[in-house]
Amino acid sequence: MRLNFIGVFYISATILLTGVLSSSNAQKSWVRELPGIGTCSSPRVTDLNGDGTGDIIIGAGREEFKKCDSAIVALDGITGEILWKLPAVDQIFGSAGLKDITGDRVMDVFITGRASEFQAINGKTGTIIWRFDDPDKNKKWNKRTWYNFYNPQFVPDQNGDGVEDILTSNGGNVREKPYDPKRPVGYLVVMNSLTGSVLSKAPMPDGRETYMSVAAVKSKDGKDMNVIYGSGGETIGGGLFVTRLSDIMGGDISGSLRLDSSDTKGFIGPPVWIDITNDQVPDILANSVDGRMLAYDGATYKKIWQVYMPNTEVYSSIAPGYFNRDSIPDFFVSYGQGVWPTLEWCRQFMVNGATGKVEFADSIGFYQTSTPVVADFTRDGVDDALLVVNYIETDELFRKFFHNMLVVVDFTKNEVTEIGVNSEGHNLSTTPWIGDIDSDRNLDIIYCHSTNLRHTYDFDGMKVERIATKIPIRKEIKWGAYMGSNYDGVFK
């Protein structure tokens, strides 16, 4: 069945809002408007003020190259009030890493963005612990070696101070012209988590730029860490690689194993470590910008399967879950239809992790690059996916007005259900957070979107919403945020 929804938006096999999906706790729900800013960051949740309820951290900003006094914002999980906010010289598009380095039993915040922005913040007080000091900040853009920082990961202590350190990637000069191959090389970087000082810096082995957030797991012998990273961009080819933390510390990853490559497009969306071969060794799942989902054996690094979706490009990550009744995780994604920069619609599909076969496909909503999140919304013992959807309304003068909402995809029935949240504005790339922020064993959704009705890429107003539902949580939510519930790209 196909249903014409608000004139221009279609959902396959749509069902009515009934039962648990429509239930909510309005007393605990709230909406916080943040004027004058927008976000490409995804929310993180941890209790910052000691009241027993998780609070929300989000990166934000204005358009590229513009300073902002509210580029990092922490909101009270109970009320939505601002706990603290901090400025930045450019957009903070990264999603925060959390680790207590001050010893006060409150998570501290590590968050990244454009123009080599990387800040470590005392989560309790909102004061800056350290801020990356770019040695190139007074140079011309084409003379710099430090550009965007991507999502941080924590790795074993590398400098002997007894505290885990940070692994991240840096690259991507937004000022370069599309299709110009003369771009600055990207780097993998290890940093001291206590001070922000650089412990090592290793260039991409193919000399290309990088936009991918890394994901790392312990090696089989437990003595090192295996790291997935990617190079290339929207119009520049690149590769998907595996290296070891020890090689990054040595400043030379030229011996990395190249898993895949493309002559015309790179690898941007964060990868996933997940065991789909039942050998207790995490395997590798990754998207390539040119419309492919790739699965590699983590023990042999041989390709397990590949799915290609023609006429698509992908800048988002992969959402794993148990979407059928076998014991192997499956994968749900949302790709963009077309070729950058003309991407106007989304194409979603679910892949059986055991076979690599597509078991669900649809085309829901206008273009966005957020990643689905996963929980058992329908309480049938099988995971469902929560997906961001953008749609358009037109008036009698044929003017377009942008709106957004959330839907749940039930793969056992091939049904798509509107959650009941319809908001003005557009969601370009912020992934929702789902979990239990107040320990009442019911599902909470934290959702961000713009408030501009007429434009899709804008930074002139946004909202953060807490949707407190009465959906009971009966099992661990493993993929409830961008890069998973542990924020590290590892499905445990």
PDB file of C-alpha atoms in Angstrom, residues 231-240 260-269 286-294 296 303 306-316 335-340 343 349:
ATOM      1  CA  SER A 231      39.878   8.848   3.444  1.00  0.00           C
ATOM      2  CA  GLY A 232      38.369  10.832   0.593  1.00  0.00           C
ATOM      3  CA  GLY A 233      35.280  12.986   0.400  1.00  0.00           C
ATOM      4  CA  GLU A 234      32.188  13.954  -1.591  1.00  0.00           C
ATOM      5  CA  THR A 235      34.064  14.439  -4.863  1.00  0.00           C
ATOM      6  CA  ILE A 236      37.510  12.971  -4.128  1.00  0.00           C
ATOM      7  CA  GLY A 237      38.244   9.238  -4.068  1.00  0.00           C
ATOM      8  CA  GLY A 238      39.638   7.488  -1.024  1.00  0.00           C
ATOM      9  CA  GLY A 239      39.998   4.254   0.871  1.00  0.00           C
ATOM     10  CA  LEU A 240      38.780   2.273   3.856  1.00  0.00           C
ATOM     11  CA  ASP A 260      38.295  -1.001  -0.116  1.00  0.00           C
ATOM     12  CA  SER A 261      38.685   2.066  -2.298  1.00  0.00           C
ATOM     13  CA  SER A 262      36.867   4.261  -4.791  1.00  0.00           C
ATOM     14  CA  ASP A 263      38.315   6.451  -7.520  1.00  0.00           C
ATOM     15  CA  THR A 264      35.582   9.076  -7.309  1.00  0.00           C
ATOM     16  CA  LYS A 265      34.146   9.044  -3.773  1.00  0.00           C
ATOM     17  CA  GLY A 266      35.499   8.588  -0.264  1.00  0.00           C
ATOM     18  CA  PHE A 267      34.480   7.020   3.030  1.00  0.00           C
ATOM     19  CA  ILE A 268      32.830   9.442   5.451  1.00  0.00           C
ATOM     20  CA  GLY A 269      30.160   7.890   7.715  1.00  0.00           C
ATOM     21  CA  ALA A 286      31.083   0.529   6.703  1.00  0.00           C
ATOM     22  CA  ASN A 287      29.381   2.702   4.103  1.00  0.00           C
ATOM     23  CA  SER A 288      31.160   4.125   1.096  1.00  0.00           C
ATOM     24  CA  VAL A 289      29.933   7.458  -0.254  1.00  0.00           C
ATOM     25  CA  ASP A 290      29.245   5.822  -3.635  1.00  0.00           C
ATOM     26  CA  GLY A 291      26.240   3.920  -2.289  1.00  0.00           C
ATOM     27  CA  ARG A 292      27.720   0.679  -0.959  1.00  0.00           C
ATOM     28  CA  MET A 293      27.396  -1.087   2.388  1.00  0.00           C
ATOM     29  CA  LEU A 294      30.449  -3.263   3.043  1.00  0.00           C
ATOM     30  CA  TYR A 296      34.492  -7.501   6.242  1.00  0.00           C
ATOM     31  CA  LYS A 303      34.946  -9.282   2.319  1.00  0.00           C
ATOM     32  CA  GLN A 306      28.525  -6.036  -0.288  1.00  0.00           C
ATOM     33  CA  VAL A 307      25.224  -4.265  -1.007  1.00  0.00           C
ATOM     34  CA  TYR A 308      25.053  -1.588  -3.673  1.00  0.00           C
ATOM     35  CA  MET A 309      22.167   0.865  -3.941  1.00  0.00           C
ATOM     36  CA  PRO A 310      22.323   2.533  -7.403  1.00  0.00           C
ATOM     37  CA  ASN A 311      21.960   6.295  -7.752  1.00  0.00           C
ATOM     38  CA  THR A 312      22.635   6.974  -4.072  1.00  0.00           C
ATOM     39  CA  GLU A 313      25.313   8.530  -1.906  1.00  0.00           C
ATOM     40  CA  VAL A 314      25.740   8.111   1.840  1.00  0.00           C
ATOM     41  CA  TYR A 315      27.224  10.368   4.504  1.00  0.00           C
ATOM     42  CA  SER A 316      25.547   8.721   7.500  1.00  0.00           C
ATOM     43  CA  TYR A 335      21.052   6.893   1.909  1.00  0.00           C
ATOM     44  CA  GLY A 336      20.599  10.044  -0.184  1.00  0.00           C
ATOM     45  CA  GLN A 337      19.252   9.697  -3.727  1.00  0.00           C
ATOM     46  CA  GLY A 338      21.248  11.482  -6.415  1.00  0.00           C
ATOM     47  CA  VAL A 339      24.771  12.853  -6.652  1.00  0.00           C
ATOM     48  CA  TRP A 340      26.241  15.552  -4.413  1.00  0.00           C
ATOM     49  CA  LEU A 343      20.505  15.018  -3.140  1.00  0.00           C
ATOM     50  CA  PHE A 349      16.960  -0.354   3.346  1.00  0.00           C
TER      51      PHE A 349
END
